[in-house]
Amino acid sequence: MGDIPRELVALFEPQVVQLGVRLERRGGIWVGETRGSVATGSMWLCAPMPYCLVLCHDVTPLEDMPLFEGSLGPYACACTMGDDAVSCSRDCGLPIRFVGAGGGARRPHDEVATFVERGPRSLSSRLLAGHVYRSRSVICLPDFFDELDRSYPGEFSGLFSAFDGSWGPEAKGAIRYALGNIPASPPLGPGGSLGLLSTVTSLMASLAADGRGADQDEGALVSHARRLLSAAVEEGGVPPSVDALAHRLYVSRSRLCDAFRRETGQSVGAYARRLRMERACRLLEDGDCTVAEVAVLLGYPSPSAFCHAFSDFTGMSPRAWMIQK
């Protein structure tokens, strides 16, 4: 399944293996059934856009069994679930936030939910014989939202994290409508994959227009970034790069940089340098560490590199600072 990122494959591969589903590719859609001694039912999936997956399954185990699942990294999900799938999701600890019932014309009472997984995790739950585990999901990696933000700067900012929050009435309606448009059976006819692409893009456009992503509190975002930078400096490590910090906070680089400058009047890099130098000044004032030891504590590759950075920031050498203070 080389056209689907490994992070997405990992979200359904354990189910395929444990339930005995045999997947076959038909155009842009993968279709599978299980008719063995373990379970009966079907599954289909499609990646209509890079870093995005539409996944549907309707499976009934023939015996009680544990189900082991996991994620390789963060992702956002909007889904409909039957009652048994809801119980399973709760048992394995998924942080689901319910949007309300409305699984489409065929399944009007299925629960609709969104959630965000923030990092790699191993999950386990128990499937019960004769119970129907039914769901339809739109799953997106952070890279999906980064691509949208690069193509439409500022329009989709914060949308990834919004899947972990509360939605307004219009956004809830858009989520229910989009998931209701995903058919229970794989759309194998002409235009099937294109229809799924339209469903996903329309959903994201509706959520962006509703403003839920943009409403993410910039102050909270910048405060979190500042805490991460401060913790890295105080622990003696090199402050994370802008790209690493944006990845950690699940926002695009441009959104982080713009918000940080608006809130602090400084760039992320300038703020990190100031934190390091302020700690250097405190350490030198205490007099308990040599210049070389301070360089090591602050993560500089050599004492000379530290001395050069310190002189640029304060206008004097570390030793001159120690004498003056």
Short mmCIF file of C-alpha atoms in Angstrom, two decimals:
data_model
loop_
_atom_site.label_atom_id
_atom_site.label_comp_id
_atom_site.label_asym_id
_atom_site.label_seq_id
_atom_site.Cartn_x
_atom_site.Cartn_y
_atom_site.Cartn_z
CA MET A 1 0.00 0.00 0.00
CA GLY A 2 2.84 2.30 -0.97
CA ASP A 3 0.49 5.15 -1.92
CA ILE A 4 -0.84 5.41 1.64
CA PRO A 5 1.52 6.78 4.35
CA ARG A 6 2.67 4.25 6.89
CA GLU A 7 1.16 6.33 9.71
CA LEU A 8 -2.29 5.78 8.16
CA VAL A 9 -1.75 2.11 7.34
CA ALA A 10 -0.88 1.47 10.99
CA LEU A 11 -4.38 2.62 12.01
CA PHE A 12 -6.17 -0.20 10.19
CA GLU A 13 -3.55 -2.90 9.61
CA PRO A 14 -4.05 -4.61 13.02
CA GLN A 15 -7.79 -4.93 12.35
CA VAL A 16 -7.13 -6.39 8.91
CA VAL A 17 -4.76 -9.00 10.32
CA GLN A 18 -6.70 -9.95 13.46
CA LEU A 19 -10.11 -10.11 11.80
CA GLY A 20 -8.86 -11.95 8.73
CA VAL A 21 -9.83 -9.28 6.20
CA ARG A 22 -8.45 -9.78 2.68
CA LEU A 23 -7.94 -6.39 1.03
CA GLU A 24 -7.80 -5.99 -2.75
CA ARG A 25 -7.25 -2.82 -4.72
CA ARG A 26 -9.93 -1.75 -7.19
CA GLY A 27 -8.91 1.49 -8.83
CA GLY A 28 -8.31 4.04 -6.10
CA ILE A 29 -10.19 2.05 -3.46
CA TRP A 30 -9.17 -0.93 -1.35
CA VAL A 31 -11.95 -3.43 -0.64
CA GLY A 32 -11.96 -6.40 1.72
CA GLU A 33 -14.21 -9.01 3.26
CA THR A 34 -13.86 -11.53 6.03
CA ARG A 35 -15.83 -14.77 5.84
CA GLY A 36 -13.61 -16.98 7.96
CA SER A 37 -13.93 -18.55 11.37
CA VAL A 38 -12.95 -15.35 13.20
CA ALA A 39 -15.44 -12.77 11.90
CA THR A 40 -17.81 -11.82 9.11
CA GLY A 41 -18.17 -8.45 7.48
CA SER A 42 -16.48 -5.98 5.19
CA MET A 43 -14.03 -3.09 5.08
CA TRP A 44 -13.07 -0.54 2.45
CA LEU A 45 -10.74 2.41 2.40
CA CYS A 46 -9.45 5.16 0.14
CA ALA A 47 -6.80 7.89 0.35
CA PRO A 48 -8.47 10.67 -1.71
CA MET A 49 -5.77 13.20 -0.76
CA PRO A 50 -2.19 12.93 0.52
CA TYR A 51 -2.09 12.25 4.27
CA CYS A 52 -5.86 11.65 4.43
CA LEU A 53 -7.80 8.38 4.68
CA VAL A 54 -11.48 7.47 4.41
CA LEU A 55 -12.04 4.19 6.24
CA CYS A 56 -15.25 2.17 6.62
CA HIS A 57 -15.82 -1.15 8.30
CA ASP A 58 -18.82 -3.23 9.37
CA VAL A 59 -17.58 -6.38 11.08
CA THR A 60 -19.11 -8.94 13.46
CA PRO A 61 -16.72 -11.19 15.44
CA LEU A 62 -17.74 -14.84 15.76
CA GLU A 63 -15.96 -15.20 19.09
CA ASP A 64 -14.82 -12.93 21.92
CA MET A 65 -11.37 -11.63 21.13
CA PRO A 66 -8.91 -8.90 22.10
CA LEU A 67 -8.17 -6.25 19.51
CA PHE A 68 -4.79 -4.54 19.58
CA GLU A 69 -4.44 -1.23 17.78
CA GLY A 70 -1.99 1.62 17.74
CA SER A 71 -0.80 4.83 16.14
CA LEU A 72 2.66 5.85 14.98
CA GLY A 73 2.05 9.55 15.51
CA PRO A 74 -0.58 12.27 15.80
CA TYR A 75 -3.74 12.34 13.72
CA ALA A 76 -7.21 13.92 13.70
CA CYS A 77 -10.40 11.96 13.06
CA ALA A 78 -14.09 12.58 12.38
CA CYS A 79 -16.22 9.43 12.49
CA THR A 80 -19.59 7.80 12.89
CA MET A 81 -19.89 4.77 15.14
CA GLY A 82 -22.55 2.23 16.00
CA ASP A 83 -23.19 1.49 19.68
CA ASP A 84 -20.74 -1.40 19.84
CA ALA A 85 -18.01 0.63 18.14
CA VAL A 86 -18.61 3.44 20.65
CA SER A 87 -18.15 1.02 23.55
CA CYS A 88 -14.98 -0.35 21.95
CA SER A 89 -13.56 3.15 21.45
CA ARG A 90 -14.24 4.06 25.05
CA ASP A 91 -12.67 0.83 26.32
CA CYS A 92 -9.42 1.44 24.46
CA GLY A 93 -9.20 5.04 25.65
CA LEU A 94 -9.71 7.04 22.46
CA PRO A 95 -10.40 10.68 23.45
CA ILE A 96 -13.65 10.89 21.47
CA ARG A 97 -15.81 14.03 21.61
CA PHE A 98 -19.39 13.46 20.50
CA VAL A 99 -20.98 15.73 17.94
CA GLY A 100 -24.40 14.04 18.17
CA ALA A 101 -26.36 11.37 16.34
CA GLY A 102 -26.73 11.47 12.59
CA GLY A 103 -24.91 8.77 10.70
CA GLY A 104 -26.77 9.28 7.43
CA ALA A 105 -30.05 8.01 6.03
CA ARG A 106 -29.23 4.32 6.53
CA ARG A 107 -27.81 4.71 10.02
CA PRO A 108 -29.57 7.79 11.46
CA HIS A 109 -28.78 6.91 15.08
CA ASP A 110 -25.04 6.26 14.78
CA GLU A 111 -23.00 8.55 17.01
CA VAL A 112 -20.82 11.19 15.35
CA ALA A 113 -17.56 12.18 17.02
CA THR A 114 -14.21 13.86 16.47
CA PHE A 115 -10.94 13.44 18.31
CA VAL A 116 -7.19 14.00 18.12
CA GLU A 117 -4.48 11.54 19.04
CA ARG A 118 -1.41 13.56 20.06
CA GLY A 119 1.32 10.97 19.59
CA PRO A 120 2.25 7.30 19.24
CA ARG A 121 0.14 5.00 21.37
CA SER A 122 -0.75 1.31 21.75
CA LEU A 123 -4.41 0.53 22.42
CA SER A 124 -6.32 -2.61 23.27
CA SER A 125 -10.00 -3.42 23.63
CA ARG A 126 -12.25 -6.46 23.66
CA LEU A 127 -14.56 -7.44 20.82
CA LEU A 128 -17.61 -9.49 21.73
CA ALA A 129 -19.02 -12.30 19.64
CA GLY A 130 -22.15 -11.37 17.72
CA HIS A 131 -21.74 -7.63 18.24
CA VAL A 132 -21.60 -5.37 15.19
CA TYR A 133 -18.60 -3.01 15.02
CA ARG A 134 -19.53 -0.40 12.44
CA SER A 135 -17.82 2.92 11.70
CA ARG A 136 -17.00 5.43 8.96
CA SER A 137 -14.02 7.69 9.46
CA VAL A 138 -12.13 10.56 7.87
CA ILE A 139 -8.59 10.45 9.27
CA CYS A 140 -6.01 13.20 8.64
CA LEU A 141 -2.36 13.50 9.60
CA PRO A 142 -0.89 16.88 10.63
CA ASP A 143 0.84 16.98 7.22
CA PHE A 144 -2.62 17.15 5.62
CA PHE A 145 -3.38 20.41 7.42
CA ASP A 146 0.10 21.75 6.69
CA GLU A 147 -0.51 21.18 2.97
CA LEU A 148 -3.80 23.07 3.20
CA ASP A 149 -2.11 25.90 5.07
CA ARG A 150 0.64 26.14 2.45
CA SER A 151 -1.90 26.25 -0.37
CA TYR A 152 -4.26 28.64 1.42
CA PRO A 153 -2.16 30.60 3.95
CA GLY A 154 -4.01 31.36 7.14
CA GLU A 155 -7.34 29.85 6.08
CA PHE A 156 -6.91 26.50 7.83
CA SER A 157 -4.77 27.60 10.78
CA GLY A 158 -5.46 25.61 13.95
CA LEU A 159 -7.90 23.23 12.29
CA PHE A 160 -6.00 20.12 13.41
CA SER A 161 -6.36 21.00 17.10
CA ALA A 162 -9.99 22.02 16.59
CA PHE A 163 -10.87 18.33 16.16
CA ASP A 164 -10.07 17.98 19.87
CA GLY A 165 -12.42 20.77 20.93
CA SER A 166 -16.06 21.71 20.83
CA TRP A 167 -17.85 22.59 17.60
CA GLY A 168 -20.53 25.14 16.90
CA PRO A 169 -23.91 24.17 15.41
CA GLU A 170 -22.89 24.83 11.80
CA ALA A 171 -19.67 22.84 12.13
CA LYS A 172 -21.53 19.94 13.73
CA GLY A 173 -23.97 19.95 10.85
CA ALA A 174 -21.12 19.96 8.32
CA ILE A 175 -19.44 17.00 10.03
CA ARG A 176 -22.67 14.97 10.16
CA TYR A 177 -23.47 15.83 6.53
CA ALA A 178 -20.01 14.86 5.26
CA LEU A 179 -19.91 11.55 7.12
CA GLY A 180 -23.46 10.81 6.01
CA ASN A 181 -22.28 11.21 2.41
CA ILE A 182 -19.74 8.41 2.79
CA PRO A 183 -21.49 5.29 1.52
CA ALA A 184 -21.61 2.05 3.49
CA SER A 185 -20.48 0.17 0.36
CA PRO A 186 -17.32 1.14 -1.53
CA PRO A 187 -18.03 3.64 -4.35
CA LEU A 188 -16.44 1.56 -7.11
CA GLY A 189 -18.21 3.21 -10.02
CA PRO A 190 -16.81 6.06 -12.14
CA GLY A 191 -16.02 9.10 -10.04
CA GLY A 192 -16.12 7.22 -6.74
CA SER A 193 -12.72 8.38 -5.50
CA LEU A 194 -13.40 11.89 -6.80
CA GLY A 195 -16.63 11.96 -4.82
CA LEU A 196 -14.74 11.11 -1.65
CA LEU A 197 -12.23 13.85 -2.43
CA SER A 198 -15.13 16.30 -2.79
CA THR A 199 -16.60 15.17 0.53
CA VAL A 200 -13.33 15.67 2.39
CA THR A 201 -12.47 19.05 0.85
CA SER A 202 -16.01 20.35 1.36
CA LEU A 203 -15.88 19.32 5.01
CA MET A 204 -12.58 21.10 5.62
CA ALA A 205 -13.80 24.21 3.81
CA SER A 206 -16.96 24.27 5.93
CA LEU A 207 -15.02 23.88 9.17
CA ALA A 208 -12.59 26.64 8.16
CA ALA A 209 -15.48 28.92 7.20
CA ASP A 210 -17.10 28.25 10.57
CA GLY A 211 -13.97 29.68 12.14
CA ARG A 212 -13.39 26.92 14.67
CA GLY A 213 -9.77 26.43 13.66
CA ALA A 214 -8.96 30.12 13.52
CA ASP A 215 -10.51 30.58 16.96
CA GLN A 216 -7.71 28.62 18.56
CA ASP A 217 -6.37 31.00 21.19
CA GLU A 218 -3.13 32.46 19.89
CA GLY A 219 -2.18 33.44 23.40
CA ALA A 220 -2.44 29.83 24.56
CA LEU A 221 -0.43 28.66 21.55
CA VAL A 222 2.39 31.12 22.22
CA SER A 223 2.33 30.42 25.96
CA HIS A 224 2.77 26.73 25.25
CA ALA A 225 5.64 27.48 22.88
CA ARG A 226 7.33 29.68 25.47
CA ARG A 227 7.00 26.97 28.12
CA LEU A 228 8.61 24.41 25.83
CA LEU A 229 11.50 26.74 25.03
CA SER A 230 12.01 27.66 28.68
CA ALA A 231 11.94 24.01 29.78
CA ALA A 232 14.56 23.07 27.17
CA VAL A 233 16.89 25.87 28.30
CA GLU A 234 16.45 25.17 32.01
CA GLU A 235 17.08 21.46 31.45
CA GLY A 236 20.35 22.26 29.72
CA GLY A 237 19.35 21.30 26.21
CA VAL A 238 19.44 23.19 22.96
CA PRO A 239 16.09 24.95 22.38
CA PRO A 240 13.98 23.20 19.73
CA SER A 241 14.11 24.62 16.23
CA VAL A 242 11.13 26.48 14.84
CA ASP A 243 10.19 23.47 12.72
CA ALA A 244 10.47 21.08 15.68
CA LEU A 245 8.43 23.42 17.86
CA ALA A 246 5.69 23.78 15.24
CA HIS A 247 5.57 19.99 14.83
CA ARG A 248 5.28 19.56 18.59
CA LEU A 249 2.40 22.06 18.73
CA TYR A 250 0.63 20.65 15.63
CA VAL A 251 0.60 23.94 13.75
CA SER A 252 2.34 25.13 10.63
CA ARG A 253 5.67 26.95 10.87
CA SER A 254 4.14 30.12 9.43
CA ARG A 255 1.27 30.14 11.92
CA LEU A 256 3.61 29.69 14.87
CA CYS A 257 6.02 32.39 13.70
CA ASP A 258 3.25 34.91 12.97
CA ALA A 259 1.47 34.29 16.29
CA PHE A 260 4.72 34.39 18.26
CA ARG A 261 5.79 37.71 16.77
CA ARG A 262 2.35 39.24 17.34
CA GLU A 263 2.28 38.12 20.98
CA THR A 264 5.90 38.80 21.98
CA GLY A 265 7.26 41.23 19.41
CA GLN A 266 10.13 38.82 18.79
CA SER A 267 10.89 35.91 16.51
CA VAL A 268 11.00 32.42 18.01
CA GLY A 269 14.76 32.26 17.44
CA ALA A 270 15.42 35.62 19.10
CA TYR A 271 13.30 34.65 22.10
CA ALA A 272 15.15 31.32 22.48
CA ARG A 273 18.54 33.08 22.30
CA ARG A 274 17.47 35.53 24.97
CA LEU A 275 16.38 32.70 27.28
CA ARG A 276 19.77 31.00 26.90
CA MET A 277 21.69 34.20 27.55
CA GLU A 278 19.58 35.12 30.57
CA ARG A 279 20.30 31.72 32.09
CA ALA A 280 23.98 32.11 31.20
CA CYS A 281 24.05 35.42 33.05
CA ARG A 282 22.51 33.85 36.15
CA LEU A 283 24.94 30.94 36.13
CA LEU A 284 27.93 33.23 35.73
CA GLU A 285 26.68 35.54 38.48
CA ASP A 286 26.36 32.60 40.90
CA GLY A 287 30.04 31.90 40.38
CA ASP A 288 29.63 28.15 40.92
CA CYS A 289 30.45 27.23 37.30
CA THR A 290 33.36 27.95 35.02
CA VAL A 291 32.78 29.41 31.57
CA ALA A 292 33.37 25.97 30.05
CA GLU A 293 30.84 24.39 32.41
CA VAL A 294 28.22 27.03 31.56
CA ALA A 295 28.78 26.33 27.87
CA VAL A 296 28.08 22.63 28.48
CA LEU A 297 25.00 23.34 30.62
CA LEU A 298 23.51 25.48 27.85
CA GLY A 299 24.21 22.97 25.11
CA TYR A 300 26.87 24.89 23.20
CA PRO A 301 29.29 22.76 21.15
CA SER A 302 32.36 24.51 22.61
CA PRO A 303 33.33 27.24 25.08
CA SER A 304 34.39 29.47 22.18
CA ALA A 305 30.95 29.18 20.56
CA PHE A 306 29.36 30.13 23.87
CA CYS A 307 31.75 33.08 24.39
CA HIS A 308 30.98 34.39 20.90
CA ALA A 309 27.20 34.15 21.45
CA PHE A 310 27.46 35.73 24.91
CA SER A 311 29.58 38.64 23.66
CA ASP A 312 27.13 39.30 20.82
CA PHE A 313 24.25 39.42 23.30
CA THR A 314 25.78 41.36 26.22
CA GLY A 315 28.62 43.29 24.63
CA MET A 316 31.21 41.74 26.92
CA SER A 317 32.94 38.41 27.42
CA PRO A 318 31.69 35.88 30.01
CA ARG A 319 34.76 36.49 32.19
CA ALA A 320 34.27 40.25 32.06
CA TRP A 321 30.65 39.70 33.08
CA MET A 322 31.72 37.56 36.05
CA ILE A 323 34.18 40.21 37.22
CA GLN A 324 31.66 43.03 36.80
CA LYS A 325 28.95 41.18 38.70
#
